[in-house]
PDB file of C-alpha atoms in Angstrom:
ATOM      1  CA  UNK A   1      -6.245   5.447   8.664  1.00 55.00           C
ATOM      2  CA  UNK A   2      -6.149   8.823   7.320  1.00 53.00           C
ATOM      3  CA  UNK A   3      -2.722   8.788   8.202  1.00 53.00           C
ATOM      4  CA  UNK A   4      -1.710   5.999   5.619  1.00 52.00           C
ATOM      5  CA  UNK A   5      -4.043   7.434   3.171  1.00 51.00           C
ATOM      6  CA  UNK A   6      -2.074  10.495   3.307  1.00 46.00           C
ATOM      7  CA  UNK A   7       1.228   8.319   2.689  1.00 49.00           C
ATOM      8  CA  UNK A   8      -0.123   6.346  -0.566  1.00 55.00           C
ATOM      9  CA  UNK A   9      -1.555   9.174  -1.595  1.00 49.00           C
ATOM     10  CA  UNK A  10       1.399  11.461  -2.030  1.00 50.00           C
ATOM     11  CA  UNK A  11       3.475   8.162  -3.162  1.00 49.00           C
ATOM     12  CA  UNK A  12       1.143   7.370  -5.393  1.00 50.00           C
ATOM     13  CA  UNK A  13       1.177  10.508  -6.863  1.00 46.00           C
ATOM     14  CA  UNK A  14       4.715  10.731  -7.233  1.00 47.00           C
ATOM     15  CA  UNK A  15       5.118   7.762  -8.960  1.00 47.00           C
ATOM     16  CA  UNK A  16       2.077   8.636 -11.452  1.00 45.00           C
ATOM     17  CA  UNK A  17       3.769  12.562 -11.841  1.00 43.00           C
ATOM     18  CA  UNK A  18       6.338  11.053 -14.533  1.00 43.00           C
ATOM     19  CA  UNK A  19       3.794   7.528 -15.996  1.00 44.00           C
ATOM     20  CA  UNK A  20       3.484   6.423 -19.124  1.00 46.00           C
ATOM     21  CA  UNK A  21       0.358   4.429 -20.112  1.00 45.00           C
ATOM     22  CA  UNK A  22      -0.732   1.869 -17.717  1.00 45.00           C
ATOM     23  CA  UNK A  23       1.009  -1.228 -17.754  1.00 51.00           C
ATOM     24  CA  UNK A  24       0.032  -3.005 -14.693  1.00 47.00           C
ATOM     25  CA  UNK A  25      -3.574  -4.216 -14.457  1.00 60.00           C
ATOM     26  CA  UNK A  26      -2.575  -5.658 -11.351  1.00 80.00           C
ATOM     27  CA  UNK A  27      -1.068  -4.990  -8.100  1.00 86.00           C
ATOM     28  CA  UNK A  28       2.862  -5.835  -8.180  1.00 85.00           C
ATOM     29  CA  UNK A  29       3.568  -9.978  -7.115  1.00 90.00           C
ATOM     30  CA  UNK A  30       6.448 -11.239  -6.374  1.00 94.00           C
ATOM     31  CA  UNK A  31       8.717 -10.208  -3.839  1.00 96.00           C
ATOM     32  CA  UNK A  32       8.973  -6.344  -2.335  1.00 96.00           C
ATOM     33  CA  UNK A  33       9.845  -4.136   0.316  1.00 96.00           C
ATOM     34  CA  UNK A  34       7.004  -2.872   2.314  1.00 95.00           C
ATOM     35  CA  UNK A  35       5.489  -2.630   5.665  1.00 93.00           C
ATOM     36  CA  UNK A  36       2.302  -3.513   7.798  1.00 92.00           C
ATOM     37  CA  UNK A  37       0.508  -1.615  10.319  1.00 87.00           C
ATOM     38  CA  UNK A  38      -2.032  -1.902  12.701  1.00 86.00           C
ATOM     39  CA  UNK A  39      -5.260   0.488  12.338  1.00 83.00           C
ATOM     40  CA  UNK A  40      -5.238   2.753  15.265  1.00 78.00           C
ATOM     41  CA  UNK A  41      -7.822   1.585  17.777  1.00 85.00           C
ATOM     42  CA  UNK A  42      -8.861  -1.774  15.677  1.00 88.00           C
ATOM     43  CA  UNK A  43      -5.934  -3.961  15.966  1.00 86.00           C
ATOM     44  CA  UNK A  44      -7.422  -6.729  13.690  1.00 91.00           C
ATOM     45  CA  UNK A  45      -7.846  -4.324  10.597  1.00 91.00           C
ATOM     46  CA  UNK A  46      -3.786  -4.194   9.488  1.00 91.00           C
ATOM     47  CA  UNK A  47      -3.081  -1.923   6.274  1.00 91.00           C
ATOM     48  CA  UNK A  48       0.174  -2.789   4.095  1.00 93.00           C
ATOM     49  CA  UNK A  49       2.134  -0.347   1.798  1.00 92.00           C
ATOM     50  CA  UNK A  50       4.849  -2.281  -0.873  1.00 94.00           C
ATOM     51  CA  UNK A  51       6.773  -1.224  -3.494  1.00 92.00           C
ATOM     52  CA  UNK A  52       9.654  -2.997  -5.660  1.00 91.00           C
ATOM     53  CA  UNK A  53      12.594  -2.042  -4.264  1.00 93.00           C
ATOM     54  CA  UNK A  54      14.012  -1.256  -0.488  1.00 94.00           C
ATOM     55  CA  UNK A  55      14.111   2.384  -1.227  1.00 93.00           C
ATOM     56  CA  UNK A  56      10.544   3.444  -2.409  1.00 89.00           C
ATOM     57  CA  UNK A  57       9.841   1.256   0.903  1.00 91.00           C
ATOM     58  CA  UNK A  58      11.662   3.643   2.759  1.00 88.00           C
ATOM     59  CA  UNK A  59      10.577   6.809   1.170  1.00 84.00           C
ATOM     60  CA  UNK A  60       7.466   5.629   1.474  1.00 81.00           C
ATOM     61  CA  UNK A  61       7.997   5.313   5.661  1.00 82.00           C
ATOM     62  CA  UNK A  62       9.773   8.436   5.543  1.00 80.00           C
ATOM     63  CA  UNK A  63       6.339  10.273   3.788  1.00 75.00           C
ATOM     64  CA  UNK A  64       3.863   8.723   6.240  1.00 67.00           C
ATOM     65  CA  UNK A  65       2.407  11.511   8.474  1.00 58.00           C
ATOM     66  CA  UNK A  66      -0.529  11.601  11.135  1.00 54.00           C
ATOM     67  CA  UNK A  67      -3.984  12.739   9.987  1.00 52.00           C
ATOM     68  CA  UNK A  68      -2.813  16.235  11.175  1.00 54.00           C
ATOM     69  CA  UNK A  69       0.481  16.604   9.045  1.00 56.00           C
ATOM     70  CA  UNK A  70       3.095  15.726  11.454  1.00 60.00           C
ATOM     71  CA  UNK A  71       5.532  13.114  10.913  1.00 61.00           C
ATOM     72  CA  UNK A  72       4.578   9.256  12.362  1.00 62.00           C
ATOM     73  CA  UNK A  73       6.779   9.003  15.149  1.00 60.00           C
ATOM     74  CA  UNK A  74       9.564   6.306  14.762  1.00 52.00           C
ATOM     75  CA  UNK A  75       8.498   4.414  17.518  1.00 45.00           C
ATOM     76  CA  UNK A  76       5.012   3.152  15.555  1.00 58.00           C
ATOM     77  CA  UNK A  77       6.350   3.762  12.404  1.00 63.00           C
ATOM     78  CA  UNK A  78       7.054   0.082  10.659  1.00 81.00           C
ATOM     79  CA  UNK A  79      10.232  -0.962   9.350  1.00 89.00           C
ATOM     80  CA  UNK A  80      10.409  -2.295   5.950  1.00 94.00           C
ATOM     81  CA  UNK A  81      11.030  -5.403   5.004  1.00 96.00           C
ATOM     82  CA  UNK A  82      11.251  -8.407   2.218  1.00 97.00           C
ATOM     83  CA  UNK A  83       7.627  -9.428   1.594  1.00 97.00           C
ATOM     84  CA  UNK A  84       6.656 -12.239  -0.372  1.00 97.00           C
ATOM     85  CA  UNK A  85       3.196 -11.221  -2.590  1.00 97.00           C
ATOM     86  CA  UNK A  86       1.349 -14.118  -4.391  1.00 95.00           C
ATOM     87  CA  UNK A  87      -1.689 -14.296  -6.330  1.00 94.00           C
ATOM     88  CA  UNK A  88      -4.907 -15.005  -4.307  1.00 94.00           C
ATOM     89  CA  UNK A  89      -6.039 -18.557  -4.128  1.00 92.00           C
ATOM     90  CA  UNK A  90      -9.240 -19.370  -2.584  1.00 92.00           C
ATOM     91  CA  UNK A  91      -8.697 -20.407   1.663  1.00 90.00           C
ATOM     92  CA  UNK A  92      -5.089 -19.124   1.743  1.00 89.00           C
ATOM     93  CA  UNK A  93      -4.278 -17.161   5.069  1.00 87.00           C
ATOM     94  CA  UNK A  94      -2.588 -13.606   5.003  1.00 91.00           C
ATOM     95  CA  UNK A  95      -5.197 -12.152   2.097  1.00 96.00           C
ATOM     96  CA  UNK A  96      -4.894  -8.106   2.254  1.00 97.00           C
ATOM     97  CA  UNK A  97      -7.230  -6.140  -0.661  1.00 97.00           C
ATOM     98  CA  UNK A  98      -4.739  -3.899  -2.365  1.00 96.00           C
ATOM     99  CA  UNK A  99      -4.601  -1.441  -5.252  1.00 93.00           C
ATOM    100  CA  UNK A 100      -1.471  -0.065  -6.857  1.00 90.00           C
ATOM    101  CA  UNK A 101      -0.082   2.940  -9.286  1.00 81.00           C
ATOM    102  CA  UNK A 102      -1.077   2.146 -13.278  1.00 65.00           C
ATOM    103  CA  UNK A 103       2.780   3.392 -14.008  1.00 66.00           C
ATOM    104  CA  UNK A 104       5.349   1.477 -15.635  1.00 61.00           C
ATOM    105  CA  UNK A 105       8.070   3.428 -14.118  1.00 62.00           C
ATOM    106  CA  UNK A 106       7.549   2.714 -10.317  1.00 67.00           C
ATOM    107  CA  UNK A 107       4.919   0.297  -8.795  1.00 79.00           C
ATOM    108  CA  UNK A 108       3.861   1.449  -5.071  1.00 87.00           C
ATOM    109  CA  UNK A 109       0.660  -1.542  -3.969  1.00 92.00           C
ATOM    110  CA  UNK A 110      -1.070  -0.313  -0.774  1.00 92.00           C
ATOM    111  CA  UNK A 111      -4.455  -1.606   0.912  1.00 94.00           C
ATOM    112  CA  UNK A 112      -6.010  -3.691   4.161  1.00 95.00           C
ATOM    113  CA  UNK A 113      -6.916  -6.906   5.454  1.00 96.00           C
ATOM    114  CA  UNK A 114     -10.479  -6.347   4.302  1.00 93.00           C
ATOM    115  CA  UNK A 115     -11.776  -4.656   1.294  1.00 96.00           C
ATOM    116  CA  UNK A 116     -13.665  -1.721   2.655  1.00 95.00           C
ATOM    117  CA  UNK A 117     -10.445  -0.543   4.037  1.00 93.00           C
ATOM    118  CA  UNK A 118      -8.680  -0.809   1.002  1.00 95.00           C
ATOM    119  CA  UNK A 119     -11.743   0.932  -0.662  1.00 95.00           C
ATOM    120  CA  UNK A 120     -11.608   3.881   1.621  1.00 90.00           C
ATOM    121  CA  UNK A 121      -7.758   4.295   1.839  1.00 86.00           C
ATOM    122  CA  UNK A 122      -8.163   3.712  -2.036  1.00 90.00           C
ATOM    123  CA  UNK A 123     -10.530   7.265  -2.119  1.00 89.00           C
ATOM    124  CA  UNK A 124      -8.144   9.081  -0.155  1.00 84.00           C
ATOM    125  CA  UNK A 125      -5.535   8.218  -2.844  1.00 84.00           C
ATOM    126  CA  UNK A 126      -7.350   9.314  -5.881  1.00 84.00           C
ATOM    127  CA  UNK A 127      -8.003  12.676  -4.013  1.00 82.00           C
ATOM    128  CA  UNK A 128      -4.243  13.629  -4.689  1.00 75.00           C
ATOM    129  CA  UNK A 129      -3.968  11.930  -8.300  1.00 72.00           C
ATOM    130  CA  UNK A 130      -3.904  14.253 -10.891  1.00 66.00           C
ATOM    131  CA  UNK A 131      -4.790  14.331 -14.353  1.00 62.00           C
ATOM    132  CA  UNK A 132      -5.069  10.802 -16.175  1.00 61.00           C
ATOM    133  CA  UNK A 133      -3.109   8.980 -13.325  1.00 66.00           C
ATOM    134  CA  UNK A 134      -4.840   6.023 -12.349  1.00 79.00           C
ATOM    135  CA  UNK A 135      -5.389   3.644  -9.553  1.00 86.00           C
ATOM    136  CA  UNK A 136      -5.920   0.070  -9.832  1.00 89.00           C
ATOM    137  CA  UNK A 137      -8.994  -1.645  -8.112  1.00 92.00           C
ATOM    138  CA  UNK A 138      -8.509  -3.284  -5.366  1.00 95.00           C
ATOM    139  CA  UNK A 139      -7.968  -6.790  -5.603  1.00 95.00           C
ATOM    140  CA  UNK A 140      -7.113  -9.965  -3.508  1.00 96.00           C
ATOM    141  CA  UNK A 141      -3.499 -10.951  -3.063  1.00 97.00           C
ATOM    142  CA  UNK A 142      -1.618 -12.851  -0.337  1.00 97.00           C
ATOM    143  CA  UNK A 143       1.168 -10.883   1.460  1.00 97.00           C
ATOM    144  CA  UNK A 144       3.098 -12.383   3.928  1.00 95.00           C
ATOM    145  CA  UNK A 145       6.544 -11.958   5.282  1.00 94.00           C
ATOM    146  CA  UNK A 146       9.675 -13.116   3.321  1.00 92.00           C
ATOM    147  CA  UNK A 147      11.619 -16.436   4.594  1.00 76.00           C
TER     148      UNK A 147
END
């Protein structure tokens, strides 16, 4: 986990390094590029990382490092790919807690299938924010994977 932490939180504050006042009270709907994986050793806690377009998707991939610094080998490292993201309605299936950059230039969204992960990987993230960058809460959406 403190591997993706490490990934949102350097994307996250990339894309808050050049922001202009918050725009986005909520995490980015609609469709996006992004990714899933599976929390190392808990395979039903699954973290997901989005962002607008295919190439902050990939950046993103390319940034994501192991808890010790070195690069995620390609082997367990996701691919990206179209991802539909819809409001949360009450009983709906694929629900992931995310939070996402307050920046109107670039929208990154990452989080977990339950909210304490998205609440910890959240705290890693606002470790590497500086100044008034800001984070979203984490909030209920449904993510699943693009027809």
């Amino acid at each position: 986990m403190r591997r993706i932490a490490l990934v949102a939180a350097s994307l996250l504050a990339a894309a808050c390094a050049t922001s202009s006042p918050p725009e986005y009270p909520h995490p980015l709907t609609g469709e996006v590029w992004g990714y899933f994986l599976v929390v190392q050793n808990e395979p039903t806690r699954r973290t997901v990382t989005y962002a607008s377009d295919r190439p902050s998707c990939e950046f993103s991939r390319a940034m994501a490092t192991t808890h010790t610094g070195l690069p995620v080998p390609s082997q367990r490292a996701a691919r990206c790919e179209l991802l539909a993201v819809l409001p949360y309605q009450e009983g709906a299936d694929s629900v992931y807690w995310v939070f996402s950059t307050q920046n109107a230039a670039e929208q990154f969204a990452a989080g977990g299938n339950d909210r304490t992960l998205c609440a910890s990987f959240r705290q890693e993230a606002l470790k590497a924010l500086r100044g008034d960058n800001t984070l979203s809460e984490c909030e209920r959406v449904i993510v699943k994977r693009a027809m």
